[in-house]
């Protein structure tokens, strides 16, 4: 029983490089989310997906893209990383649109130099 | 627009004493409110939620929270703090407008002193 897994655990990346953060859940949840956590700012929503095949923009979507080809996977891509994208990234999922709590993955610590 | 305020960055409490972590919110419609806890180098864990009904909500690990509509608050409480409760606590809110965006506060670090 894994819940939500994220990979990699941590990564150091040169600015300008492309990077995909992976997220997989085995709970058959419809909704999935990507957040970034920065000191003093809490968690901010980057993108979300209500169900497979659909995605939406959150509070801070610029510089990021997502896809939801199936229920289980929700990768986050940084097309050309910049230092301001240095952060801890959390993937989350929930079983029903809106009302149910979100379950979080362990996070990916990304450093862009 | 939704927003959440956690006015205290840090709360210190002695072991065995009651604890309160404060949260106030702003939404245009009816609020859905959540508390999460984060231990070092871990993801967030759900503690409790208020959707509707009884204003006093009980959650995991002996925590509870009281929804106060007039004060737009949702403070987290526990009657007797444990050292193991030391962690980062986040309050979150979403509106009932159909959008699913969950807005988090900036977090409060709770330290329980033995």
Short mmCIF file of C-alpha atoms in Angstrom, two decimals:
data_model
loop_
_atom_site.label_atom_id
_atom_site.label_comp_id
_atom_site.label_asym_id
_atom_site.label_seq_id
_atom_site.Cartn_x
_atom_site.Cartn_y
_atom_site.Cartn_z
CA UNK A 1 0.00 0.00 0.00
CA UNK A 2 1.89 3.04 -1.23
CA UNK A 3 -0.69 5.85 -1.46
CA UNK A 4 1.11 8.55 -3.41
CA UNK A 5 4.66 8.24 -4.60
CA UNK A 6 6.82 11.01 -6.00
CA UNK A 7 10.10 10.85 -7.85
CA UNK A 8 12.78 11.95 -7.58
CA UNK A 9 13.14 12.62 -3.85
CA UNK A 10 15.47 15.48 -4.58
CA UNK A 11 17.16 16.98 -7.60
CA UNK A 12 19.70 19.67 -8.40
CA UNK A 13 19.11 21.14 -11.82
CA UNK A 14 20.90 23.67 -13.97
CA UNK A 15 18.85 26.65 -15.07
CA UNK A 16 17.39 26.21 -18.52
CA UNK A 17 17.09 22.45 -18.26
CA UNK A 18 13.83 20.57 -18.65
CA UNK A 19 12.62 18.53 -15.70
CA UNK A 20 9.63 16.28 -15.07
CA UNK A 21 8.52 15.47 -11.56
CA UNK A 22 6.60 12.23 -11.36
CA UNK A 23 3.56 11.49 -9.22
CA UNK A 24 1.64 8.22 -9.02
CA UNK A 25 -1.26 7.26 -6.79
CA UNK A 26 -2.78 3.85 -6.25
CA UNK A 27 -5.99 4.93 -4.51
CA UNK A 28 -8.01 5.44 -7.72
CA UNK A 29 -8.65 9.05 -6.75
CA UNK A 30 -10.27 11.21 -9.38
CA UNK A 31 -8.64 14.50 -8.46
CA UNK A 32 -4.91 15.26 -8.31
CA UNK A 33 -2.94 18.39 -7.49
CA UNK A 34 0.53 19.87 -7.57
CA UNK A 35 1.67 22.35 -4.91
CA UNK A 36 4.92 24.12 -4.18
CA UNK A 37 5.95 24.88 -0.61
CA UNK A 38 8.14 27.88 0.10
CA UNK A 39 9.22 29.23 3.45
CA UNK A 40 6.83 31.88 4.70
CA UNK A 41 4.38 31.31 1.85
CA UNK A 42 2.83 27.99 2.78
CA UNK A 43 1.57 25.78 -0.01
CA UNK A 44 0.46 27.23 -3.32
CA UNK A 45 -1.46 25.32 -5.96
CA UNK A 46 0.29 25.04 -9.32
CA UNK A 47 -2.06 22.87 -11.39
CA UNK A 48 -4.84 20.43 -10.72
CA UNK A 49 -6.83 17.73 -12.49
CA UNK A 50 -10.41 16.84 -11.64
CA UNK A 51 -10.33 13.61 -13.60
CA UNK A 52 -8.24 11.86 -16.22
CA UNK A 53 -8.04 13.90 -19.40
CA UNK A 54 -8.67 17.28 -17.78
CA UNK A 55 -6.35 19.80 -16.12
CA UNK A 56 -6.65 23.29 -14.70
CA UNK A 57 -4.45 26.15 -13.56
CA UNK A 58 -3.94 26.96 -9.93
CA UNK A 59 -2.54 30.00 -8.21
CA UNK A 60 1.02 29.85 -9.64
CA UNK A 61 0.95 27.97 -12.97
CA UNK A 62 3.51 29.97 -14.97
CA UNK A 63 6.55 27.95 -16.03
CA UNK A 64 4.84 24.63 -15.31
CA UNK A 65 2.74 22.19 -17.32
CA UNK A 66 0.89 19.00 -16.44
CA UNK A 67 -0.84 16.13 -18.15
CA UNK A 68 -3.33 13.52 -16.94
CA UNK A 69 -3.35 10.66 -19.40
CA UNK A 70 -4.75 8.19 -16.88
CA UNK A 71 -6.14 8.10 -13.33
CA UNK A 72 -2.94 7.16 -11.57
CA UNK A 73 -0.27 9.48 -12.99
CA UNK A 74 0.05 13.26 -12.89
CA UNK A 75 3.51 14.46 -14.00
CA UNK A 76 4.63 18.06 -13.58
CA UNK A 77 7.03 19.47 -16.17
CA UNK A 78 9.29 22.48 -15.95
CA UNK A 79 10.10 23.25 -19.58
CA UNK A 80 13.04 25.54 -18.82
CA UNK A 81 13.87 25.71 -15.13
CA UNK A 82 14.70 29.02 -13.42
CA UNK A 83 16.16 29.58 -9.94
CA UNK A 84 12.82 30.90 -8.63
CA UNK A 85 11.44 27.41 -9.13
CA UNK A 86 13.66 26.15 -6.35
CA UNK A 87 11.14 24.72 -3.92
CA UNK A 88 9.65 21.61 -2.41
CA UNK A 89 6.95 20.16 -4.63
CA UNK A 90 4.07 18.11 -3.30
CA UNK A 91 1.62 16.02 -5.25
CA UNK A 92 -1.78 15.29 -3.71
CA UNK A 93 -4.97 13.47 -4.57
CA UNK A 94 -8.54 13.28 -3.34
CA UNK A 95 -11.35 10.87 -3.95
CA UNK A 96 -14.04 13.32 -4.87
CA UNK A 97 -14.21 16.79 -6.28
CA UNK A 98 -13.88 19.28 -3.45
CA UNK A 99 -15.23 17.93 -0.21
CA UNK A 100 -12.86 15.17 0.71
CA UNK A 101 -9.46 15.68 2.22
CA UNK A 102 -6.38 15.56 0.06
CA UNK A 103 -3.68 12.94 0.54
CA UNK A 104 -0.13 14.15 0.02
CA UNK A 105 2.98 12.53 -1.35
CA UNK A 106 6.37 12.78 0.41
CA UNK A 107 7.56 15.66 -1.78
CA UNK A 108 10.38 16.43 -4.19
CA UNK A 109 13.03 18.92 -3.19
CA UNK A 110 14.17 20.77 -6.31
CA UNK A 111 17.11 23.14 -6.48
CA UNK A 112 17.67 25.15 -9.66
CA UNK A 113 21.11 26.71 -9.96
CA UNK B 1 -11.35 35.36 -3.32
CA UNK B 2 -10.49 32.84 -0.65
CA UNK B 3 -7.71 33.39 1.85
CA UNK B 4 -6.47 32.00 5.12
CA UNK B 5 -4.49 33.71 7.86
CA UNK B 6 -2.48 32.00 10.53
CA UNK B 7 -1.38 34.92 12.67
CA UNK B 8 1.28 33.07 14.65
CA UNK B 9 4.41 31.73 12.96
CA UNK B 10 5.41 29.94 16.16
CA UNK B 11 3.52 28.59 19.16
CA UNK B 12 5.29 27.18 22.20
CA UNK B 13 3.45 25.21 24.86
CA UNK B 14 4.49 23.06 27.78
CA UNK B 15 3.77 19.37 27.63
CA UNK B 16 0.43 18.59 29.26
CA UNK B 17 -0.95 22.08 28.75
CA UNK B 18 -3.77 22.87 26.34
CA UNK B 19 -2.76 24.17 22.93
CA UNK B 20 -4.43 26.42 20.39
CA UNK B 21 -3.30 27.16 16.86
CA UNK B 22 -5.23 30.03 15.33
CA UNK B 23 -6.76 30.29 11.88
CA UNK B 24 -9.05 32.87 10.30
CA UNK B 25 -10.45 32.68 6.81
CA UNK B 26 -12.15 34.69 4.12
CA UNK B 27 -14.47 33.24 1.48
CA UNK B 28 -17.33 34.62 -0.54
CA UNK B 29 -19.63 31.66 0.06
CA UNK B 30 -19.79 28.91 2.64
CA UNK B 31 -16.37 27.69 3.75
CA UNK B 32 -14.96 24.20 3.73
CA UNK B 33 -12.12 24.18 6.27
CA UNK B 34 -9.26 21.77 6.84
CA UNK B 35 -6.31 21.30 9.18
CA UNK B 36 -3.16 19.46 8.13
CA UNK B 37 0.04 18.62 10.01
CA UNK B 38 3.52 18.30 8.53
CA UNK B 39 6.36 16.51 10.26
CA UNK B 40 9.96 17.18 9.16
CA UNK B 41 10.76 16.02 5.63
CA UNK B 42 7.27 14.59 5.19
CA UNK B 43 4.17 15.43 3.23
CA UNK B 44 1.09 16.92 4.83
CA UNK B 45 -1.24 14.68 6.81
CA UNK B 46 -4.95 15.38 7.18
CA UNK B 47 -6.16 16.09 10.74
CA UNK B 48 -9.78 17.19 10.45
CA UNK B 49 -12.29 19.11 8.38
CA UNK B 50 -15.44 21.18 8.68
CA UNK B 51 -17.95 20.96 5.88
CA UNK B 52 -21.28 21.53 7.62
CA UNK B 53 -23.09 20.60 10.83
CA UNK B 54 -21.68 20.66 14.34
CA UNK B 55 -19.30 23.57 14.88
CA UNK B 56 -16.95 21.44 16.98
CA UNK B 57 -15.06 18.99 14.84
CA UNK B 58 -12.97 16.16 16.26
CA UNK B 59 -10.06 14.73 14.37
CA UNK B 60 -6.98 12.57 14.56
CA UNK B 61 -4.55 12.34 17.50
CA UNK B 62 -6.96 14.04 19.93
CA UNK B 63 -7.16 17.31 18.00
CA UNK B 64 -10.35 19.27 17.58
CA UNK B 65 -11.33 22.54 15.96
CA UNK B 66 -14.19 24.93 16.43
CA UNK B 67 -15.85 26.65 13.51
CA UNK B 68 -16.98 30.17 14.40
CA UNK B 69 -18.84 31.79 11.55
CA UNK B 70 -19.23 35.22 13.16
CA UNK B 71 -15.50 35.46 13.81
CA UNK B 72 -14.58 33.61 10.59
CA UNK B 73 -12.25 31.42 12.62
CA UNK B 74 -11.35 27.75 12.76
CA UNK B 75 -8.86 27.39 15.61
CA UNK B 76 -7.17 24.04 16.23
CA UNK B 77 -7.12 22.83 19.82
CA UNK B 78 -5.96 19.97 21.97
CA UNK B 79 -6.61 19.64 25.71
CA UNK B 80 -3.20 18.23 26.61
CA UNK B 81 -0.17 18.68 24.38
CA UNK B 82 2.39 15.96 23.75
CA UNK B 83 6.02 16.44 22.72
CA UNK B 84 5.19 14.37 19.64
CA UNK B 85 2.68 17.04 18.58
CA UNK B 86 5.60 19.30 17.68
CA UNK B 87 5.24 19.94 13.95
CA UNK B 88 4.12 22.46 11.35
CA UNK B 89 0.36 22.98 11.16
CA UNK B 90 -1.54 24.30 8.15
CA UNK B 91 -5.08 25.59 7.94
CA UNK B 92 -6.77 25.48 4.52
CA UNK B 93 -10.05 26.68 3.04
CA UNK B 94 -12.06 26.34 -0.10
CA UNK B 95 -15.25 28.01 -1.17
CA UNK B 96 -18.45 26.21 -2.06
CA UNK B 97 -18.46 27.89 -5.45
CA UNK B 98 -17.60 24.70 -7.28
CA UNK B 99 -13.91 25.40 -7.78
CA UNK B 100 -11.63 22.96 -6.04
CA UNK B 101 -8.71 25.24 -5.26
CA UNK B 102 -7.64 24.75 -1.68
CA UNK B 103 -5.98 27.81 -0.16
CA UNK B 104 -3.45 27.19 2.57
CA UNK B 105 -2.24 29.44 5.34
CA UNK B 106 1.46 30.05 5.79
CA UNK B 107 1.71 27.54 8.61
CA UNK B 108 2.31 27.64 12.36
CA UNK B 109 5.20 25.81 13.93
CA UNK B 110 4.14 24.21 17.20
CA UNK B 111 6.81 23.31 19.72
CA UNK B 112 5.80 21.34 22.79
CA UNK B 113 8.35 21.74 25.55
CA UNK B 114 8.95 18.74 27.81
#
